[in-house]
PDB file of C-alpha atoms in Angstrom:
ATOM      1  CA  UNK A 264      55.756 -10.396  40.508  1.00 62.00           C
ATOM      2  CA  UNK A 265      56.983  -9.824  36.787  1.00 61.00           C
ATOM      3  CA  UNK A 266      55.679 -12.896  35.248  1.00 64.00           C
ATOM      4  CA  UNK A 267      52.480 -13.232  32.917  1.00 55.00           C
ATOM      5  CA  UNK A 268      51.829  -9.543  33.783  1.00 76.00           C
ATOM      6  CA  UNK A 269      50.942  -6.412  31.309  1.00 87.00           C
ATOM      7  CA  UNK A 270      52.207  -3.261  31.978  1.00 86.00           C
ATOM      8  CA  UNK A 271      50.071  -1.298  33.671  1.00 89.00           C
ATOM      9  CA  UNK A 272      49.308  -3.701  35.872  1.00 93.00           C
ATOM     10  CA  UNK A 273      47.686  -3.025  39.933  1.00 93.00           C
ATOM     11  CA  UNK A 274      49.016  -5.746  42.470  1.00 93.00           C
ATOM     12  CA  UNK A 275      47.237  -4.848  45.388  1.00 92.00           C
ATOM     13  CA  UNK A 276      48.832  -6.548  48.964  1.00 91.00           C
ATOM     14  CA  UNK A 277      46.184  -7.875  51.369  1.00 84.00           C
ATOM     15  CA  UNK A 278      47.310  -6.513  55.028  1.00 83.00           C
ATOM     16  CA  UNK A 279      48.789  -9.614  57.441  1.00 84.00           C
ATOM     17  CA  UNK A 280      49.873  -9.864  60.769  1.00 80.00           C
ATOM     18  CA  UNK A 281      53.289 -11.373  59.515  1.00 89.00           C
ATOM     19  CA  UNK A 282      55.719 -10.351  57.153  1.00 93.00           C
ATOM     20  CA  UNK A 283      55.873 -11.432  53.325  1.00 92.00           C
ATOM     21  CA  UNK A 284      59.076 -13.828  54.183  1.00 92.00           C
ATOM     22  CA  UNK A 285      60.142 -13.525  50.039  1.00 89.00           C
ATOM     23  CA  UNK A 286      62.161 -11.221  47.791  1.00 93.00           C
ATOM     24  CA  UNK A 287      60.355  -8.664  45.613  1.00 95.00           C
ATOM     25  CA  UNK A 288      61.607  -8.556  42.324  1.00 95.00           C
ATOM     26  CA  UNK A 289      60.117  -6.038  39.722  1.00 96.00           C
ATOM     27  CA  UNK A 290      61.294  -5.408  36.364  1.00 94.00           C
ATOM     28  CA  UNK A 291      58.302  -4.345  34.486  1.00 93.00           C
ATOM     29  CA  UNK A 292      56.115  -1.316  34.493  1.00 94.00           C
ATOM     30  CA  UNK A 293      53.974  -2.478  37.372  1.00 95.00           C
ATOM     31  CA  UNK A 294      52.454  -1.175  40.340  1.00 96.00           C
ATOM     32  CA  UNK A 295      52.729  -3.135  43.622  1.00 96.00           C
ATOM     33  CA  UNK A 296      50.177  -1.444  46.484  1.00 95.00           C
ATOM     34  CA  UNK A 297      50.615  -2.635  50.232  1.00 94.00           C
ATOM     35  CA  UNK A 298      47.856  -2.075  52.640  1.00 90.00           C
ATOM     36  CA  UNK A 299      49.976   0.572  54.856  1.00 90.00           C
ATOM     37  CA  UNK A 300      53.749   0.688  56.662  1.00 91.00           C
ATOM     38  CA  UNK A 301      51.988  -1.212  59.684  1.00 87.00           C
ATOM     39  CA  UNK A 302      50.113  -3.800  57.473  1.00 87.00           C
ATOM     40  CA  UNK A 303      52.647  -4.710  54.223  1.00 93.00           C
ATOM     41  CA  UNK A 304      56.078  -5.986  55.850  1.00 95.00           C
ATOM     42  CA  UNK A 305      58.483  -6.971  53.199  1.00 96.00           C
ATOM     43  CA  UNK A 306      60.931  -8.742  54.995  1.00 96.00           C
ATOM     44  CA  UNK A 307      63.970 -11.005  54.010  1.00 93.00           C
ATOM     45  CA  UNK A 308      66.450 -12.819  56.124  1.00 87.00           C
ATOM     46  CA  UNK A 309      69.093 -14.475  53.892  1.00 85.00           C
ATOM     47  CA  UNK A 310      70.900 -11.309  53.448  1.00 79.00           C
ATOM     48  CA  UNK A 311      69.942 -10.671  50.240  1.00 88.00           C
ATOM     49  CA  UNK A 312      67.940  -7.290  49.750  1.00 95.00           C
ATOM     50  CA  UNK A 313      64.060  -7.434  50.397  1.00 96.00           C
ATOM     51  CA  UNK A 314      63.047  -5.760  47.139  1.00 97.00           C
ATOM     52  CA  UNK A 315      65.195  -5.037  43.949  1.00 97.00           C
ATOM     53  CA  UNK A 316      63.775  -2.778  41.546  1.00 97.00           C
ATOM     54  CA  UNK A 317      64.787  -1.592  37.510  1.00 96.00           C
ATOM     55  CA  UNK A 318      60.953  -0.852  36.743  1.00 96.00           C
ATOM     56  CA  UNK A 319      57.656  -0.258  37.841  1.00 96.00           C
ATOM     57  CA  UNK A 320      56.611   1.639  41.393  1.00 97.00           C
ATOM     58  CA  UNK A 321      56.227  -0.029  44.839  1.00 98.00           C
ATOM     59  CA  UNK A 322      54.492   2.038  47.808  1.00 97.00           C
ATOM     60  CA  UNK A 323      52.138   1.610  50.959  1.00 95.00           C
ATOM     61  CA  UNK A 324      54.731  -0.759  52.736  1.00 96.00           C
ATOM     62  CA  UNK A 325      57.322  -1.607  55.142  1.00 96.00           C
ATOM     63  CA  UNK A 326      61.264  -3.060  54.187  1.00 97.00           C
ATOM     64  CA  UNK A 327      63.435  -4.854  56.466  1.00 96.00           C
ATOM     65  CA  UNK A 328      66.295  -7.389  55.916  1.00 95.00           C
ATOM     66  CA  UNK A 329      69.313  -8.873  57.131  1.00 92.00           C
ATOM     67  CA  UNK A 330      71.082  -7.335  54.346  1.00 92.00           C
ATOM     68  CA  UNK A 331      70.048  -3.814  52.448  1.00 94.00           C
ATOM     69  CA  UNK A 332      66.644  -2.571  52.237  1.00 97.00           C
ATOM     70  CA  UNK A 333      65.661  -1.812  48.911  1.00 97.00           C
ATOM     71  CA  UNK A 334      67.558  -1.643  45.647  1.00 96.00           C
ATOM     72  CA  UNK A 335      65.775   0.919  43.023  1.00 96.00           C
ATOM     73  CA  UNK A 336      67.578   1.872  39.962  1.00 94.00           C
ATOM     74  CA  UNK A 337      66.813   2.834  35.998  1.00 94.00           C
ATOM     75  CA  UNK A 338      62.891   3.719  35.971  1.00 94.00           C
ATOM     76  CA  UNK A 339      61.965   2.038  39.559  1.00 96.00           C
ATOM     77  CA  UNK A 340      60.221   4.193  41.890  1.00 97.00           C
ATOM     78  CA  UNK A 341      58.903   4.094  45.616  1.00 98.00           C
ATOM     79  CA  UNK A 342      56.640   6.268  47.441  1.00 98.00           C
ATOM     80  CA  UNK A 343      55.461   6.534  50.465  1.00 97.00           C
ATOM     81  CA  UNK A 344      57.332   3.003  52.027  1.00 97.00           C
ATOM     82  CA  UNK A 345      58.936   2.709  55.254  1.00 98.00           C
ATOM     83  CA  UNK A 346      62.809   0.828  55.525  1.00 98.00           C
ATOM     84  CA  UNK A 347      63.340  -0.326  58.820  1.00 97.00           C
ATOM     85  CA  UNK A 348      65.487  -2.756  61.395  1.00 95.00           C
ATOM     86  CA  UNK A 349      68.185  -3.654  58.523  1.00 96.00           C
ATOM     87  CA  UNK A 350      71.190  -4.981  58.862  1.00 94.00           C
ATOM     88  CA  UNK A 351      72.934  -2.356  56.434  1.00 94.00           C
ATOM     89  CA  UNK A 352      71.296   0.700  54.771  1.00 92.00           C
ATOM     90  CA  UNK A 353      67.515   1.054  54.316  1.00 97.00           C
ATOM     91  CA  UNK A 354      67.605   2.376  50.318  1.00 97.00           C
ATOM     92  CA  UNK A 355      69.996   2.202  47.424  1.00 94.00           C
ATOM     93  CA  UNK A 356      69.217   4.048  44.718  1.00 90.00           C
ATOM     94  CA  UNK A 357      70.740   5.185  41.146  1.00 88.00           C
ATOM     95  CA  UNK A 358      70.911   5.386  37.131  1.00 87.00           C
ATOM     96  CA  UNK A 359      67.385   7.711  37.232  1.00 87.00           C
ATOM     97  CA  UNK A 360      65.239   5.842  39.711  1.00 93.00           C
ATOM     98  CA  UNK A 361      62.633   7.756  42.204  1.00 94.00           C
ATOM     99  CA  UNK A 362      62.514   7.656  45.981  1.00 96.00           C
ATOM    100  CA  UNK A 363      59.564   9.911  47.137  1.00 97.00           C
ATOM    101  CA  UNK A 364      58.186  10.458  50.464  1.00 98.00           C
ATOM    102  CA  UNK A 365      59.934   7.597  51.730  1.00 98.00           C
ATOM    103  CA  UNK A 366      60.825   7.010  55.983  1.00 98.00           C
ATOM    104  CA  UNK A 367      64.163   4.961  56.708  1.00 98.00           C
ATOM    105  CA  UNK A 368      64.091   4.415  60.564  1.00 97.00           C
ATOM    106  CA  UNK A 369      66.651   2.493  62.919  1.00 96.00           C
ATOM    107  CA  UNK A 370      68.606   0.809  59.854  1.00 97.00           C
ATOM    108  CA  UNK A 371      72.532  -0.398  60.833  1.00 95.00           C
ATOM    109  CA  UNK A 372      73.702   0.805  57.917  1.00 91.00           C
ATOM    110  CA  UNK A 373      72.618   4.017  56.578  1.00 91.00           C
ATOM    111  CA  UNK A 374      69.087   5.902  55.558  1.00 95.00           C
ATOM    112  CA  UNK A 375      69.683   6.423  52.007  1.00 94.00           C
ATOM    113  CA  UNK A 376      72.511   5.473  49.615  1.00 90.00           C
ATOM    114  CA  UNK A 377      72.875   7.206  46.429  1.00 86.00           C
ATOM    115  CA  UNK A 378      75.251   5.225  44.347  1.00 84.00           C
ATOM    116  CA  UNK A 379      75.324   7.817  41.314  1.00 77.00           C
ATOM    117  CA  UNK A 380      75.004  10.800  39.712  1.00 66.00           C
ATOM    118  CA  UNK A 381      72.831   9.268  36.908  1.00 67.00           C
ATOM    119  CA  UNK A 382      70.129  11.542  37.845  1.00 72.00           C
ATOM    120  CA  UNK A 383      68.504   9.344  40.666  1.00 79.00           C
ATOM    121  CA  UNK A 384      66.176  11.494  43.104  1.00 87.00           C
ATOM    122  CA  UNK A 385      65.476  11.469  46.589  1.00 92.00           C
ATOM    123  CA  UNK A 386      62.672  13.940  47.530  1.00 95.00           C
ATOM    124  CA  UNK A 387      60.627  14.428  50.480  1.00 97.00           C
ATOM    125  CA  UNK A 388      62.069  11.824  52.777  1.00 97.00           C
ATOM    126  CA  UNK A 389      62.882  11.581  56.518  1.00 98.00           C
ATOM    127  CA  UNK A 390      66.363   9.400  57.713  1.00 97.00           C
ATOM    128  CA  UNK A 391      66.148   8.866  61.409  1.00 97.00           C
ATOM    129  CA  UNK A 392      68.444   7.001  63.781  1.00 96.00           C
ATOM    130  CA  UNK A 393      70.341   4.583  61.140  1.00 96.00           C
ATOM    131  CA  UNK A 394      73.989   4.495  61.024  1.00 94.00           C
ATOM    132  CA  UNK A 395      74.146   7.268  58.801  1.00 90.00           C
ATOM    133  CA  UNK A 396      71.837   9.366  57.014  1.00 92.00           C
ATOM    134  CA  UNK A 397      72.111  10.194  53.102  1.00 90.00           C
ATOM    135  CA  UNK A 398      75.326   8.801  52.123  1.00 85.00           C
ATOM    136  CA  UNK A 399      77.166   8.823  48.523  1.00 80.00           C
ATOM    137  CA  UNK A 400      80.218   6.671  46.907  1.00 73.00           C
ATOM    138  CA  UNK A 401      82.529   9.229  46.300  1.00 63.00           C
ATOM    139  CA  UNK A 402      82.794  13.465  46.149  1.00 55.00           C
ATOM    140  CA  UNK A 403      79.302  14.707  47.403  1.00 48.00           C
ATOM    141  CA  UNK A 404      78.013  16.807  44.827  1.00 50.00           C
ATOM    142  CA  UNK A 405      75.867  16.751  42.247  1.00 53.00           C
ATOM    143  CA  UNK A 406      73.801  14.262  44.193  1.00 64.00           C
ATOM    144  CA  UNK A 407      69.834  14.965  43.995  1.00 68.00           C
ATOM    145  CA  UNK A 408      68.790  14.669  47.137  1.00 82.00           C
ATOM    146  CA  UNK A 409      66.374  17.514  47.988  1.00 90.00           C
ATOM    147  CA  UNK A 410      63.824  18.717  50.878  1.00 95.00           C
ATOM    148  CA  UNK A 411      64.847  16.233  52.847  1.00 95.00           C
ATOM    149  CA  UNK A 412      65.339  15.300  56.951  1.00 96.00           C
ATOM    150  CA  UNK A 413      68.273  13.944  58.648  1.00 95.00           C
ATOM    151  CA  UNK A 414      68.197  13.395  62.297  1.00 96.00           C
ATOM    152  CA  UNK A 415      69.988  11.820  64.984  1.00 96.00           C
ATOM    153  CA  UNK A 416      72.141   9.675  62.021  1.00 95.00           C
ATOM    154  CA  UNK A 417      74.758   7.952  65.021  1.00 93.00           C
ATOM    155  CA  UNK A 418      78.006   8.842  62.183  1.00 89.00           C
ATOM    156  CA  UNK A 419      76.775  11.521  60.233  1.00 87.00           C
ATOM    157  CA  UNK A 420      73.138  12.852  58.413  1.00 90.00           C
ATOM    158  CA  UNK A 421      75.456  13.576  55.166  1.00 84.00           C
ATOM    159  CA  UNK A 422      78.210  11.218  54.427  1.00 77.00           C
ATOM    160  CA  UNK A 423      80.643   9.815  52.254  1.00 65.00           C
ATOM    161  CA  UNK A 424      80.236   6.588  52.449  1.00 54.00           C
ATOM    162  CA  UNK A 425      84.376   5.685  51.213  1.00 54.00           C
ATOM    163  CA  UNK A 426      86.321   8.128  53.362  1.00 48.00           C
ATOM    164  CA  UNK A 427      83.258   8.953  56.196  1.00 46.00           C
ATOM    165  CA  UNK A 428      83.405  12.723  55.917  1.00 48.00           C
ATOM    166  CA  UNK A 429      82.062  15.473  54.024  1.00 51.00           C
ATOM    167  CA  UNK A 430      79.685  13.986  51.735  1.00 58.00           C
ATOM    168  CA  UNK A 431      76.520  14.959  50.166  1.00 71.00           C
ATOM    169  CA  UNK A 432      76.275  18.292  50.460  1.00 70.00           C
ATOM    170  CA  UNK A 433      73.008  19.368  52.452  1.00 77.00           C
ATOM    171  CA  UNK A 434      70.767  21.928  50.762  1.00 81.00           C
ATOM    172  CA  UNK A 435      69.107  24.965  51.639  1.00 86.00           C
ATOM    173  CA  UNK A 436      65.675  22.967  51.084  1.00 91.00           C
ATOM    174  CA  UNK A 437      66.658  20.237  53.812  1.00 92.00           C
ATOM    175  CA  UNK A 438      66.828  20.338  57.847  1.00 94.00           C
ATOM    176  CA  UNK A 439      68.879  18.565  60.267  1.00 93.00           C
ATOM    177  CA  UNK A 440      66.113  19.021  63.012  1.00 96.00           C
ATOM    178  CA  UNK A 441      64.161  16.585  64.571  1.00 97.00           C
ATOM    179  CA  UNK A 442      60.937  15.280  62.718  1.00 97.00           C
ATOM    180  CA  UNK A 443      59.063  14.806  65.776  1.00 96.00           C
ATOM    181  CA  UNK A 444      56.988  11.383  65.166  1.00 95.00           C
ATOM    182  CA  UNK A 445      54.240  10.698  66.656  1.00 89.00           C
ATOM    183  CA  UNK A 446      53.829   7.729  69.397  1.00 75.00           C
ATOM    184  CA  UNK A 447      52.450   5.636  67.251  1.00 69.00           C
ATOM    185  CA  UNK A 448      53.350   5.047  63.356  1.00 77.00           C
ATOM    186  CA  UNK A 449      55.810   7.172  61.471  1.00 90.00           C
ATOM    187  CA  UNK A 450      52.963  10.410  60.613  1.00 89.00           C
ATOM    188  CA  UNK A 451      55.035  13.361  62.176  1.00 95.00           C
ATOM    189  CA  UNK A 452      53.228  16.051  64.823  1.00 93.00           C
ATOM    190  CA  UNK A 453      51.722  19.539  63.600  1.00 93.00           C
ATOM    191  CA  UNK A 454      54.689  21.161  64.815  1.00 95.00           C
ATOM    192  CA  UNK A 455      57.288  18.991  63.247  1.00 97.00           C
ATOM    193  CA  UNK A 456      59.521  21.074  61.080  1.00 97.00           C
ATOM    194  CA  UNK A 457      58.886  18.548  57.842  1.00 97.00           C
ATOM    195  CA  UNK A 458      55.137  19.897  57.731  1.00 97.00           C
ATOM    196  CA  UNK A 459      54.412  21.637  55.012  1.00 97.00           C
ATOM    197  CA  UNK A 460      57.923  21.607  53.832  1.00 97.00           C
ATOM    198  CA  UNK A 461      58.503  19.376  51.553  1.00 97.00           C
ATOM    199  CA  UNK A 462      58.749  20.399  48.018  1.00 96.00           C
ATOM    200  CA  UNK A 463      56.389  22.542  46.394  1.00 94.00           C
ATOM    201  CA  UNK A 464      56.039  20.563  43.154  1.00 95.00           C
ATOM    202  CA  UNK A 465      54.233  17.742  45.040  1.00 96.00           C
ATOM    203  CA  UNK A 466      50.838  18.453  46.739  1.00 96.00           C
ATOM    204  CA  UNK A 467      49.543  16.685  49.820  1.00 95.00           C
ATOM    205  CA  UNK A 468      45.876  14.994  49.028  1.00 93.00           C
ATOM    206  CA  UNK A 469      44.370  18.198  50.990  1.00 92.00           C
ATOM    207  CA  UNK A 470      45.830  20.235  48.455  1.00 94.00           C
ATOM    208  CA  UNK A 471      48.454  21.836  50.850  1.00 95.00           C
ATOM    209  CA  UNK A 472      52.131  22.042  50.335  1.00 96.00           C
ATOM    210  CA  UNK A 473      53.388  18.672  50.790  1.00 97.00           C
ATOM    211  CA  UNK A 474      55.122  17.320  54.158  1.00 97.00           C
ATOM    212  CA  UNK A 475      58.101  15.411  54.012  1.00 98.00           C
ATOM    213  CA  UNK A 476      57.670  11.770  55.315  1.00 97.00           C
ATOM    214  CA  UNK A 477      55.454   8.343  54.007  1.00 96.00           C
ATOM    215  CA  UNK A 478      52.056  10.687  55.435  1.00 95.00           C
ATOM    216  CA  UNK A 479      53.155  13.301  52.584  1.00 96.00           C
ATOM    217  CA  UNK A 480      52.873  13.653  48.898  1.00 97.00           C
ATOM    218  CA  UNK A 481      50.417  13.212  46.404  1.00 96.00           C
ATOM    219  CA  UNK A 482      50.563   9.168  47.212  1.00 95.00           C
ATOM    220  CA  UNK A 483      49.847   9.737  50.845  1.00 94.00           C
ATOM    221  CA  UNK A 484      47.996   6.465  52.237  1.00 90.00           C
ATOM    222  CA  UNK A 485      44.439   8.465  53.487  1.00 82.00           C
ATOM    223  CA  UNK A 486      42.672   5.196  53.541  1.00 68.00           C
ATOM    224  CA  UNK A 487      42.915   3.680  57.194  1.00 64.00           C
ATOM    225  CA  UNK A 488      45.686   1.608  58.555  1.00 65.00           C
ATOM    226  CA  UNK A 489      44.271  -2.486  58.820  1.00 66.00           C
ATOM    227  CA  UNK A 490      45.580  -3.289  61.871  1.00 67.00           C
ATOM    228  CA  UNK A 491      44.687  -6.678  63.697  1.00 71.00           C
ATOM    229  CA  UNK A 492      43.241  -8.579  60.795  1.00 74.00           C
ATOM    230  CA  UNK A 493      41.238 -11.904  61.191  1.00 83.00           C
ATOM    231  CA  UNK A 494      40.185 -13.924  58.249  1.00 84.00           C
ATOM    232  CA  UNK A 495      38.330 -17.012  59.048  1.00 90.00           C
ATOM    233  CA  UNK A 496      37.510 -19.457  56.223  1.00 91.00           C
ATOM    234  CA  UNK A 497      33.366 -20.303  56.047  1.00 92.00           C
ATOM    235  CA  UNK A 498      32.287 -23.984  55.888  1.00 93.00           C
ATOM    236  CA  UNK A 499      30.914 -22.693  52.562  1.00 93.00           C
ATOM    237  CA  UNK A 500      34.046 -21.781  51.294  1.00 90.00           C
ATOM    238  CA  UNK A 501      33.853 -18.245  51.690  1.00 92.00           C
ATOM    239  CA  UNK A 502      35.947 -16.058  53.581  1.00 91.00           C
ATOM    240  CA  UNK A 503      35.264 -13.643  56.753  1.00 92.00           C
ATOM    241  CA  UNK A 504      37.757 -10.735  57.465  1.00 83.00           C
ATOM    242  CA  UNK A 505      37.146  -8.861  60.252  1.00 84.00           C
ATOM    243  CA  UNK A 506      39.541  -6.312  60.905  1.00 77.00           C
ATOM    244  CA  UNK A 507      40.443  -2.576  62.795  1.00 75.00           C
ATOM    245  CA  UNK A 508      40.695   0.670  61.051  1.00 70.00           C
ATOM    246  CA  UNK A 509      43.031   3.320  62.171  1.00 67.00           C
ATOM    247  CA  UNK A 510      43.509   6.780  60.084  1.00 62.00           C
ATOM    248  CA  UNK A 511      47.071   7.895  60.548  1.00 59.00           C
ATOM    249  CA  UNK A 512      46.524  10.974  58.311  1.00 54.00           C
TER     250      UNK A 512
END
């Protein structure tokens, strides 16, 4: 998605039925959009991570590999995604880059691996049911990762990834409790204990505190969720797309 483009530049994703079966590569100050967790899929099977990132900000969409999620370092940021069903972790991150209001859900691996102390950030995010949940390299300090929910992590919700024990350290602004999802989607109940408790520098679009989670933030998709799309070309060449709306704010 890097070539011929300016920086500054909006790729918005169409929603689809099927994954994107391709590697997303961004190295330039760019802006990929999905439609939506349920409508983008980002998927690649050749064990090779689905998206690798140095620049530039990816959000709206879902990750899944056979390999690693995402790779995000230097200036890369995503907000608001969803990693999911991968064969290792769902997120690597390090060297400065940005995960925000991210979800990373039933990965092998782990949630969320921070591979330095190079001032990378995780804020605002929700590992559930992978592996393990925020892991780290070596001693587990000095790693940013902050108002942020580990549950039900089958070897650990914070872990040193080379000796399996006592890694990052959790912090007062975090919780180990359960996020309580809803049924359907990854937006979490009125009662879950990541409502309203995500960090105070980040505002949800309502102007309230923001949750922790890919329905939280300042990003927060508020637009429906396409789900179901149809798209029938005319015999005059143009194109009907008939789709369902679901609001998952």
């Amino acid at each position: 998605v890097n070539n011929a483009l300016v920086p500054g530049t909006v790729i918005k994703v169409f929603p689809s039925t099927t994954p994107y079966e391709e590697k997303v590569v961004i190295h330039k100050d760019i802006i990929v959009e999905g439609s939506g967790a349920e409508s983008t899929i980002i998927s690649n099977q050749n064990r090779d991570f689905a998206v690798e990132m140095t620049a530039g900000k990816l959000k709206w969409c879902s990750i899944t590999s056979q390999m690693n999620g995402a790779k995000v370092s230097n200036e890369g940021v995503i907000t608001n995604c969803v990693a999911r069903e991968c064969s290792g972790y769902g997120f690597e991150l390090s060297n400065g880059a940005k995960i925000l209001n991210c979800v990373s859900v039933n990965n092998t691996g782990g949630g969320f691996y921070i591979a330095s102390r190079q001032n990378p950030i995780v804020t605002n995010c929700i590992s559930y049911n992978n592996g393990w949940g925020f892991g780290c390299p070596n001693d587990g300090t000095n790693y940013n990762a902050e108002y942020c929910c580990a549950y039900g992590n089958i070897n650990g919700n914070w872990y040193k990834y080379n000796l399996g024990s006592n890694g990052i350290t959790k912090l007062p602004s975090s919780t180990d409790q359960d996020p309580k999802f809803q049924q359907a989607g990854w937006n979490i109940s009125s009662s879950s204990p990541c409502k309203d408790m995500g960090s105070s520098a980040y505002m949800d679009p309502n102007n309230s505190r923001s949750d922790m989670g890919c329905f939280g933030g300042p990003e927060a998709p508020t637009f429906p969720e396409v789900i179901n799309p149809i798209t029938t070309l005319n015999p005059d060449g143009t194109i009907t797309i008939n789709a369902t709306g679901v609001s998952r704010y």
